[in-house]
Amino acid sequence: MWLVGSSRGRDSNVGAMGYPLEPREPAVEARSEGAVVRSSILATRSSVRRAATSERVVQAFGVVAVLAAAAGLRIAFLGNAQLFRDEATSWYLASHSIGDMLRLGAQEPYPPLYMVLLKGWMAVFGSAEDALRMLSVVAGLGVVVVTWRWVRDALGTTEAWLAGLLVAVSPLLVVNSRNARMYSLETLFATTAWWLIWLLIARGGEWTGRRRAFVAAGIVASVAGEVWSLSLGIPSAGLQFLFVVVAAVWLRSRVSIAAAGCVAAGVLALLPWLPNLIATATNGRPFWTPQPTIGALPTTFRTWFVGQGGDSWAWTLAFAAVALVGLAALLHITRRRRSEVGVAATAAATRCRGRLLAIALILDFGLIPAVWVYSQIHSIYDGRYLANAFPPFAIAVAVGAVALSRGLRGRLPSLRVVPVVLLAGLVALPIIVSAFTSAQIVADARDDTGMDPGRQVAQKLATVVQPGDVVIAVNAESFFPLSYYLYQTGEAQRLGIKLFDWHPPNSAFFTGWMDIEPSQRVEPATVAKLGWSAAIGLAPGKSIWVVTLVNSDQQRIYFSPLEQGQLLQVDRILVAGNHRIGQIRQAVLPGP
């Protein structure tokens, strides 16, 4: 018997058992080879599909993990902390009709989009503390998702995870997401606008007309959203317009010109509110923030990195090291030679996209020095307003860490553990420090640390006031939280009492008093003209309860105007919150 190996070795037309085979026709042999090729192609496609599915699963797991961390920091103990004055102002305005809301908020520096959305949100989810803040939580999670998607589209999955995680644990973004204010929503709109603008310019030439139209509509909506959410959206939109102008001059492409039109259309959407905005900007009232010094810039950057407690030189140097990593990233992404996501692209196109991304990150981060420069004329410098610039900072840090790790791996192939350790150290430093600070923010919320005791004062008032009595908050900072805890809980309606805000002419530091209904304000001139009974509608024999939610060492500042208004003190009650003391005074009118 012939051996299989030897028989095949002597004659390729001999069977496995040594018997001769019939000669194969050329057509049959060709079909056989074609079947092998088709089988190989199908196997390759199947392998590619399995690899793509596995990559999608890993990506989905990473996104879910990052979102879980972000959600935990934003939702934990969300309803424990009391509403502070700004949050209570949001509730107060959103509790009015749309027309009254626009009328009361017309002199505020904030466009009314957030209040309108909050009103609809309250109609669905209620107006408890956690429900009011949940709208900002959703917006904050949206910022994480949009940052992740932008980096994944531009650079790759690893950079996307790291940038998303930095955004998820950022103390500034965590605080904004836990407040019932417009800051988190503004950051979501601004970050979405930057992503879509970059996407349209960098990749729009490869798309169908329908997809380009869809992204263009998204740009218009997101730019309109940022300028309607916060006045600081205007400089953000200006920087975005500058970006598309640079891209149009450089690339001379139709999509760049289309992007410029989309940004302009989004800004023009603010025209109906522009007269109110101009009137507010030119009313001569100083903004509550002082003119920033040059030291405000590094302080802002350091606060992003380590939170409010990072004032030591050690933290400053640590931040500087991480910032240098981010600057190195801007150089790296302009030299990328291949695309790591999507379909293959030419090296030139990839480098062009990297340079576009670097320009976008620089201009997006440029919001801070731009606002600082303007604040030398009219200060509007507040860290909460500058959160739009944090996502580009996080992107740069993530890209720099990955780039340095890969660069070392290429230069030191025998020391594979070094790049891993370096990457872990570069990324872990900002993430751990930020997460620690954010965790402390959550712990403070659990204990209600540092908040004015509006909840406790309202509960105490409910036990002492009588139907027909009047409650006067001695400043607007006290009026809004007290209004929430009296009216939201139904105590004011149950007791049949009225709440007023005492507004002396020199109390313009907190401009929120302009949001209070004129019928709920009591001014010294009105009292001098009409007397206390007529000014507040006090029935004979009823008491006035004078309230402030500030520390007791400031009582003379706040109560002296009412003492001059011929009110006689009957009793004083101190109500302790965790770290603040509210004061209640029962007062009566002097006898004839």
PDB file of C-alpha atoms in Angstrom, residues 151-367:
ATOM      1  CA  VAL A 151     -12.632  62.394  20.922  1.00  0.00           C
ATOM      2  CA  ARG A 152     -13.546  58.993  19.539  1.00  0.00           C
ATOM      3  CA  ASP A 153     -14.444  60.494  16.164  1.00  0.00           C
ATOM      4  CA  ALA A 154     -11.248  62.546  16.106  1.00  0.00           C
ATOM      5  CA  LEU A 155      -8.596  60.368  17.725  1.00  0.00           C
ATOM      6  CA  GLY A 156      -9.575  56.978  19.055  1.00  0.00           C
ATOM      7  CA  THR A 157     -11.213  54.967  21.790  1.00  0.00           C
ATOM      8  CA  THR A 158      -8.444  55.101  24.400  1.00  0.00           C
ATOM      9  CA  GLU A 159      -8.245  58.892  24.308  1.00  0.00           C
ATOM     10  CA  ALA A 160     -12.042  59.063  24.372  1.00  0.00           C
ATOM     11  CA  TRP A 161     -12.286  57.020  27.569  1.00  0.00           C
ATOM     12  CA  LEU A 162      -9.665  59.066  29.362  1.00  0.00           C
ATOM     13  CA  ALA A 163     -11.125  62.418  28.305  1.00  0.00           C
ATOM     14  CA  GLY A 164     -14.622  61.243  29.226  1.00  0.00           C
ATOM     15  CA  LEU A 165     -13.436  60.118  32.647  1.00  0.00           C
ATOM     16  CA  LEU A 166     -11.726  63.462  33.309  1.00  0.00           C
ATOM     17  CA  VAL A 167     -14.959  65.264  32.436  1.00  0.00           C
ATOM     18  CA  ALA A 168     -16.959  62.818  34.559  1.00  0.00           C
ATOM     19  CA  VAL A 169     -14.973  63.541  37.745  1.00  0.00           C
ATOM     20  CA  SER A 170     -14.243  67.246  37.212  1.00  0.00           C
ATOM     21  CA  PRO A 171     -15.131  69.130  40.431  1.00  0.00           C
ATOM     22  CA  LEU A 172     -16.331  72.169  38.476  1.00  0.00           C
ATOM     23  CA  LEU A 173     -18.622  70.151  36.223  1.00  0.00           C
ATOM     24  CA  VAL A 174     -19.861  68.047  39.145  1.00  0.00           C
ATOM     25  CA  VAL A 175     -20.840  71.174  41.094  1.00  0.00           C
ATOM     26  CA  ASN A 176     -22.590  72.693  38.072  1.00  0.00           C
ATOM     27  CA  SER A 177     -24.447  69.433  37.446  1.00  0.00           C
ATOM     28  CA  ARG A 178     -25.721  69.376  41.031  1.00  0.00           C
ATOM     29  CA  ASN A 179     -27.173  72.919  40.898  1.00  0.00           C
ATOM     30  CA  ALA A 180     -30.573  73.935  39.587  1.00  0.00           C
ATOM     31  CA  ARG A 181     -28.996  76.559  37.340  1.00  0.00           C
ATOM     32  CA  MET A 182     -28.199  76.948  33.659  1.00  0.00           C
ATOM     33  CA  TYR A 183     -24.432  76.319  33.780  1.00  0.00           C
ATOM     34  CA  SER A 184     -24.504  72.592  33.019  1.00  0.00           C
ATOM     35  CA  LEU A 185     -26.976  73.066  30.168  1.00  0.00           C
ATOM     36  CA  GLU A 186     -24.792  75.810  28.703  1.00  0.00           C
ATOM     37  CA  THR A 187     -21.733  73.530  28.758  1.00  0.00           C
ATOM     38  CA  LEU A 188     -23.684  70.780  26.997  1.00  0.00           C
ATOM     39  CA  PHE A 189     -24.788  73.098  24.190  1.00  0.00           C
ATOM     40  CA  ALA A 190     -21.324  74.624  23.766  1.00  0.00           C
ATOM     41  CA  THR A 191     -19.488  71.281  23.719  1.00  0.00           C
ATOM     42  CA  THR A 192     -22.013  69.830  21.266  1.00  0.00           C
ATOM     43  CA  ALA A 193     -21.581  72.847  19.008  1.00  0.00           C
ATOM     44  CA  TRP A 194     -17.784  72.461  18.965  1.00  0.00           C
ATOM     45  CA  TRP A 195     -18.030  68.741  18.197  1.00  0.00           C
ATOM     46  CA  LEU A 196     -20.515  69.147  15.349  1.00  0.00           C
ATOM     47  CA  ILE A 197     -18.648  72.102  13.829  1.00  0.00           C
ATOM     48  CA  TRP A 198     -15.401  70.137  13.814  1.00  0.00           C
ATOM     49  CA  LEU A 199     -17.178  67.061  12.478  1.00  0.00           C
ATOM     50  CA  LEU A 200     -18.808  68.929   9.586  1.00  0.00           C
ATOM     51  CA  ILE A 201     -15.587  70.634   8.517  1.00  0.00           C
ATOM     52  CA  ALA A 202     -13.297  67.625   9.003  1.00  0.00           C
ATOM     53  CA  ARG A 203     -15.534  64.907   7.566  1.00  0.00           C
ATOM     54  CA  GLY A 204     -18.494  66.583   5.928  1.00  0.00           C
ATOM     55  CA  GLY A 205     -16.965  66.309   2.451  1.00  0.00           C
ATOM     56  CA  GLU A 206     -17.273  62.505   2.670  1.00  0.00           C
ATOM     57  CA  TRP A 207     -21.004  62.481   3.479  1.00  0.00           C
ATOM     58  CA  THR A 208     -24.257  62.532   1.617  1.00  0.00           C
ATOM     59  CA  GLY A 209     -26.240  65.741   1.445  1.00  0.00           C
ATOM     60  CA  ARG A 210     -28.815  64.437   3.914  1.00  0.00           C
ATOM     61  CA  ARG A 211     -26.223  63.714   6.584  1.00  0.00           C
ATOM     62  CA  ARG A 212     -24.582  67.103   6.111  1.00  0.00           C
ATOM     63  CA  ALA A 213     -27.970  68.791   6.478  1.00  0.00           C
ATOM     64  CA  PHE A 214     -28.659  66.862   9.674  1.00  0.00           C
ATOM     65  CA  VAL A 215     -25.330  67.902  11.264  1.00  0.00           C
ATOM     66  CA  ALA A 216     -25.792  71.487  10.067  1.00  0.00           C
ATOM     67  CA  ALA A 217     -29.184  71.633  11.784  1.00  0.00           C
ATOM     68  CA  GLY A 218     -27.533  70.317  14.940  1.00  0.00           C
ATOM     69  CA  ILE A 219     -24.970  73.126  14.800  1.00  0.00           C
ATOM     70  CA  VAL A 220     -27.681  75.779  14.480  1.00  0.00           C
ATOM     71  CA  ALA A 221     -29.660  74.291  17.387  1.00  0.00           C
ATOM     72  CA  SER A 222     -26.649  73.892  19.710  1.00  0.00           C
ATOM     73  CA  VAL A 223     -25.275  77.389  19.028  1.00  0.00           C
ATOM     74  CA  ALA A 224     -28.753  78.835  19.571  1.00  0.00           C
ATOM     75  CA  GLY A 225     -28.968  76.818  22.785  1.00  0.00           C
ATOM     76  CA  GLU A 226     -25.685  78.149  24.162  1.00  0.00           C
ATOM     77  CA  VAL A 227     -26.547  81.807  23.531  1.00  0.00           C
ATOM     78  CA  TRP A 228     -30.080  81.379  24.897  1.00  0.00           C
ATOM     79  CA  SER A 229     -28.835  79.601  28.055  1.00  0.00           C
ATOM     80  CA  LEU A 230     -26.196  82.062  29.260  1.00  0.00           C
ATOM     81  CA  SER A 231     -24.807  85.370  28.061  1.00  0.00           C
ATOM     82  CA  LEU A 232     -21.319  83.789  28.125  1.00  0.00           C
ATOM     83  CA  GLY A 233     -22.538  81.708  25.204  1.00  0.00           C
ATOM     84  CA  ILE A 234     -21.967  84.761  23.009  1.00  0.00           C
ATOM     85  CA  PRO A 235     -18.145  84.739  23.334  1.00  0.00           C
ATOM     86  CA  SER A 236     -18.242  80.954  22.910  1.00  0.00           C
ATOM     87  CA  ALA A 237     -20.167  81.374  19.686  1.00  0.00           C
ATOM     88  CA  GLY A 238     -17.734  84.107  18.625  1.00  0.00           C
ATOM     89  CA  LEU A 239     -14.795  81.733  19.075  1.00  0.00           C
ATOM     90  CA  GLN A 240     -16.660  79.060  17.120  1.00  0.00           C
ATOM     91  CA  PHE A 241     -17.258  81.513  14.290  1.00  0.00           C
ATOM     92  CA  LEU A 242     -13.564  82.411  14.324  1.00  0.00           C
ATOM     93  CA  PHE A 243     -12.751  78.709  14.018  1.00  0.00           C
ATOM     94  CA  VAL A 244     -14.930  78.214  10.936  1.00  0.00           C
ATOM     95  CA  VAL A 245     -13.506  81.371   9.341  1.00  0.00           C
ATOM     96  CA  VAL A 246      -9.964  80.041   9.832  1.00  0.00           C
ATOM     97  CA  ALA A 247     -11.030  76.687   8.389  1.00  0.00           C
ATOM     98  CA  ALA A 248     -12.726  78.349   5.399  1.00  0.00           C
ATOM     99  CA  VAL A 249      -9.643  80.453   4.575  1.00  0.00           C
ATOM    100  CA  TRP A 250      -7.331  77.486   5.031  1.00  0.00           C
ATOM    101  CA  LEU A 251      -9.305  74.726   3.326  1.00  0.00           C
ATOM    102  CA  ARG A 252     -11.459  76.773   0.922  1.00  0.00           C
ATOM    103  CA  SER A 253     -14.169  74.122   1.190  1.00  0.00           C
ATOM    104  CA  ARG A 254     -17.903  74.481   0.863  1.00  0.00           C
ATOM    105  CA  VAL A 255     -18.566  72.718   4.146  1.00  0.00           C
ATOM    106  CA  SER A 256     -16.475  75.328   6.003  1.00  0.00           C
ATOM    107  CA  ILE A 257     -18.568  78.109   4.509  1.00  0.00           C
ATOM    108  CA  ALA A 258     -21.728  76.171   5.389  1.00  0.00           C
ATOM    109  CA  ALA A 259     -20.485  75.772   8.970  1.00  0.00           C
ATOM    110  CA  ALA A 260     -19.938  79.530   9.212  1.00  0.00           C
ATOM    111  CA  GLY A 261     -23.514  80.089   8.084  1.00  0.00           C
ATOM    112  CA  CYS A 262     -24.809  77.630  10.678  1.00  0.00           C
ATOM    113  CA  VAL A 263     -22.956  79.375  13.523  1.00  0.00           C
ATOM    114  CA  ALA A 264     -24.222  82.767  12.347  1.00  0.00           C
ATOM    115  CA  ALA A 265     -27.784  81.444  12.155  1.00  0.00           C
ATOM    116  CA  GLY A 266     -27.540  80.094  15.702  1.00  0.00           C
ATOM    117  CA  VAL A 267     -26.355  83.464  17.028  1.00  0.00           C
ATOM    118  CA  LEU A 268     -29.058  85.340  15.114  1.00  0.00           C
ATOM    119  CA  ALA A 269     -31.634  83.213  16.931  1.00  0.00           C
ATOM    120  CA  LEU A 270     -30.950  85.421  19.987  1.00  0.00           C
ATOM    121  CA  LEU A 271     -32.303  88.532  18.223  1.00  0.00           C
ATOM    122  CA  PRO A 272     -35.681  88.519  20.066  1.00  0.00           C
ATOM    123  CA  TRP A 273     -33.856  88.728  23.405  1.00  0.00           C
ATOM    124  CA  LEU A 274     -31.111  91.078  22.264  1.00  0.00           C
ATOM    125  CA  PRO A 275     -32.816  94.317  23.426  1.00  0.00           C
ATOM    126  CA  ASN A 276     -33.110  92.928  26.960  1.00  0.00           C
ATOM    127  CA  LEU A 277     -29.492  91.809  26.869  1.00  0.00           C
ATOM    128  CA  ILE A 278     -28.240  95.200  25.701  1.00  0.00           C
ATOM    129  CA  ALA A 279     -30.344  96.989  28.299  1.00  0.00           C
ATOM    130  CA  THR A 280     -28.915  94.788  31.043  1.00  0.00           C
ATOM    131  CA  ALA A 281     -25.335  95.216  29.838  1.00  0.00           C
ATOM    132  CA  THR A 282     -25.667  99.022  29.721  1.00  0.00           C
ATOM    133  CA  ASN A 283     -27.695  99.638  32.874  1.00  0.00           C
ATOM    134  CA  GLY A 284     -24.618 100.760  34.798  1.00  0.00           C
ATOM    135  CA  ARG A 285     -25.047  98.200  37.568  1.00  0.00           C
ATOM    136  CA  PRO A 286     -21.802  96.471  38.543  1.00  0.00           C
ATOM    137  CA  PHE A 287     -21.697  92.710  38.253  1.00  0.00           C
ATOM    138  CA  TRP A 288     -21.242  90.865  41.524  1.00  0.00           C
ATOM    139  CA  THR A 289     -17.735  89.593  40.696  1.00  0.00           C
ATOM    140  CA  PRO A 290     -14.771  91.933  41.252  1.00  0.00           C
ATOM    141  CA  GLN A 291     -12.367  92.793  38.460  1.00  0.00           C
ATOM    142  CA  PRO A 292     -10.016  89.792  38.151  1.00  0.00           C
ATOM    143  CA  THR A 293      -6.273  90.168  38.526  1.00  0.00           C
ATOM    144  CA  ILE A 294      -3.742  88.232  36.487  1.00  0.00           C
ATOM    145  CA  GLY A 295      -3.684  85.676  39.288  1.00  0.00           C
ATOM    146  CA  ALA A 296      -7.285  84.758  38.504  1.00  0.00           C
ATOM    147  CA  LEU A 297      -6.172  82.813  35.414  1.00  0.00           C
ATOM    148  CA  PRO A 298      -3.919  80.224  37.119  1.00  0.00           C
ATOM    149  CA  THR A 299      -6.379  80.060  40.003  1.00  0.00           C
ATOM    150  CA  THR A 300      -9.153  79.115  37.593  1.00  0.00           C
ATOM    151  CA  PHE A 301      -7.022  76.448  35.940  1.00  0.00           C
ATOM    152  CA  ARG A 302      -5.894  75.022  39.279  1.00  0.00           C
ATOM    153  CA  THR A 303      -9.459  74.970  40.606  1.00  0.00           C
ATOM    154  CA  TRP A 304     -10.473  72.793  37.681  1.00  0.00           C
ATOM    155  CA  PHE A 305      -7.691  70.371  38.474  1.00  0.00           C
ATOM    156  CA  VAL A 306      -7.826  70.102  42.260  1.00  0.00           C
ATOM    157  CA  GLY A 307     -10.943  71.977  43.360  1.00  0.00           C
ATOM    158  CA  GLN A 308     -11.185  74.890  45.762  1.00  0.00           C
ATOM    159  CA  GLY A 309      -8.722  73.405  48.256  1.00  0.00           C
ATOM    160  CA  GLY A 310      -5.712  73.279  45.945  1.00  0.00           C
ATOM    161  CA  ASP A 311      -3.905  76.458  46.944  1.00  0.00           C
ATOM    162  CA  SER A 312      -0.522  74.993  47.865  1.00  0.00           C
ATOM    163  CA  TRP A 313       2.550  75.177  45.650  1.00  0.00           C
ATOM    164  CA  ALA A 314       2.630  71.391  45.410  1.00  0.00           C
ATOM    165  CA  TRP A 315      -0.790  71.294  43.785  1.00  0.00           C
ATOM    166  CA  THR A 316       0.116  74.194  41.535  1.00  0.00           C
ATOM    167  CA  LEU A 317       3.217  72.374  40.290  1.00  0.00           C
ATOM    168  CA  ALA A 318       1.234  69.167  39.799  1.00  0.00           C
ATOM    169  CA  PHE A 319      -1.299  71.061  37.743  1.00  0.00           C
ATOM    170  CA  ALA A 320       1.474  72.698  35.707  1.00  0.00           C
ATOM    171  CA  ALA A 321       2.911  69.249  34.879  1.00  0.00           C
ATOM    172  CA  VAL A 322      -0.456  67.993  33.677  1.00  0.00           C
ATOM    173  CA  ALA A 323      -1.022  71.196  31.708  1.00  0.00           C
ATOM    174  CA  LEU A 324       2.300  70.666  29.926  1.00  0.00           C
ATOM    175  CA  VAL A 325       1.097  67.207  28.958  1.00  0.00           C
ATOM    176  CA  GLY A 326      -1.933  68.861  27.415  1.00  0.00           C
ATOM    177  CA  LEU A 327       0.206  71.326  25.477  1.00  0.00           C
ATOM    178  CA  ALA A 328       2.331  68.461  24.167  1.00  0.00           C
ATOM    179  CA  ALA A 329      -0.850  66.814  22.945  1.00  0.00           C
ATOM    180  CA  LEU A 330      -1.659  69.772  20.704  1.00  0.00           C
ATOM    181  CA  LEU A 331       1.649  69.207  18.915  1.00  0.00           C
ATOM    182  CA  HIS A 332       1.053  65.472  18.711  1.00  0.00           C
ATOM    183  CA  ILE A 333      -2.374  65.524  17.097  1.00  0.00           C
ATOM    184  CA  THR A 334      -1.154  67.792  14.287  1.00  0.00           C
ATOM    185  CA  ARG A 335       1.339  65.098  13.199  1.00  0.00           C
ATOM    186  CA  ARG A 336      -0.881  62.012  13.274  1.00  0.00           C
ATOM    187  CA  ARG A 337      -0.251  59.860  10.223  1.00  0.00           C
ATOM    188  CA  ARG A 338      -3.217  57.547  10.307  1.00  0.00           C
ATOM    189  CA  SER A 339      -6.824  57.462  11.376  1.00  0.00           C
ATOM    190  CA  GLU A 340      -7.673  55.159  14.273  1.00  0.00           C
ATOM    191  CA  VAL A 341     -11.428  55.208  13.820  1.00  0.00           C
ATOM    192  CA  GLY A 342     -13.874  54.758  10.990  1.00  0.00           C
ATOM    193  CA  VAL A 343     -12.793  54.036   7.430  1.00  0.00           C
ATOM    194  CA  ALA A 344      -9.188  54.445   6.336  1.00  0.00           C
ATOM    195  CA  ALA A 345      -8.163  57.940   5.358  1.00  0.00           C
ATOM    196  CA  THR A 346      -5.130  59.402   3.694  1.00  0.00           C
ATOM    197  CA  ALA A 347      -2.283  60.667   5.848  1.00  0.00           C
ATOM    198  CA  ALA A 348      -2.821  64.205   4.574  1.00  0.00           C
ATOM    199  CA  ALA A 349      -6.518  64.180   5.456  1.00  0.00           C
ATOM    200  CA  THR A 350      -5.757  62.755   8.889  1.00  0.00           C
ATOM    201  CA  ARG A 351      -3.144  65.414   9.600  1.00  0.00           C
ATOM    202  CA  CYS A 352      -5.598  68.068   8.451  1.00  0.00           C
ATOM    203  CA  ARG A 353      -8.218  66.776  10.875  1.00  0.00           C
ATOM    204  CA  GLY A 354      -5.664  66.730  13.679  1.00  0.00           C
ATOM    205  CA  ARG A 355      -4.712  70.330  13.007  1.00  0.00           C
ATOM    206  CA  LEU A 356      -8.361  71.330  12.889  1.00  0.00           C
ATOM    207  CA  LEU A 357      -8.883  69.627  16.240  1.00  0.00           C
ATOM    208  CA  ALA A 358      -5.869  71.400  17.749  1.00  0.00           C
ATOM    209  CA  ILE A 359      -7.174  74.779  16.579  1.00  0.00           C
ATOM    210  CA  ALA A 360     -10.649  73.992  17.956  1.00  0.00           C
ATOM    211  CA  LEU A 361      -9.235  72.990  21.352  1.00  0.00           C
ATOM    212  CA  ILE A 362      -7.097  76.128  21.589  1.00  0.00           C
ATOM    213  CA  LEU A 363      -9.990  78.427  20.685  1.00  0.00           C
ATOM    214  CA  ASP A 364     -12.433  76.572  22.938  1.00  0.00           C
ATOM    215  CA  PHE A 365     -10.021  76.874  25.847  1.00  0.00           C
ATOM    216  CA  GLY A 366      -9.460  80.498  24.834  1.00  0.00           C
ATOM    217  CA  LEU A 367     -12.812  81.398  26.377  1.00  0.00           C
TER     218      LEU A 367
END
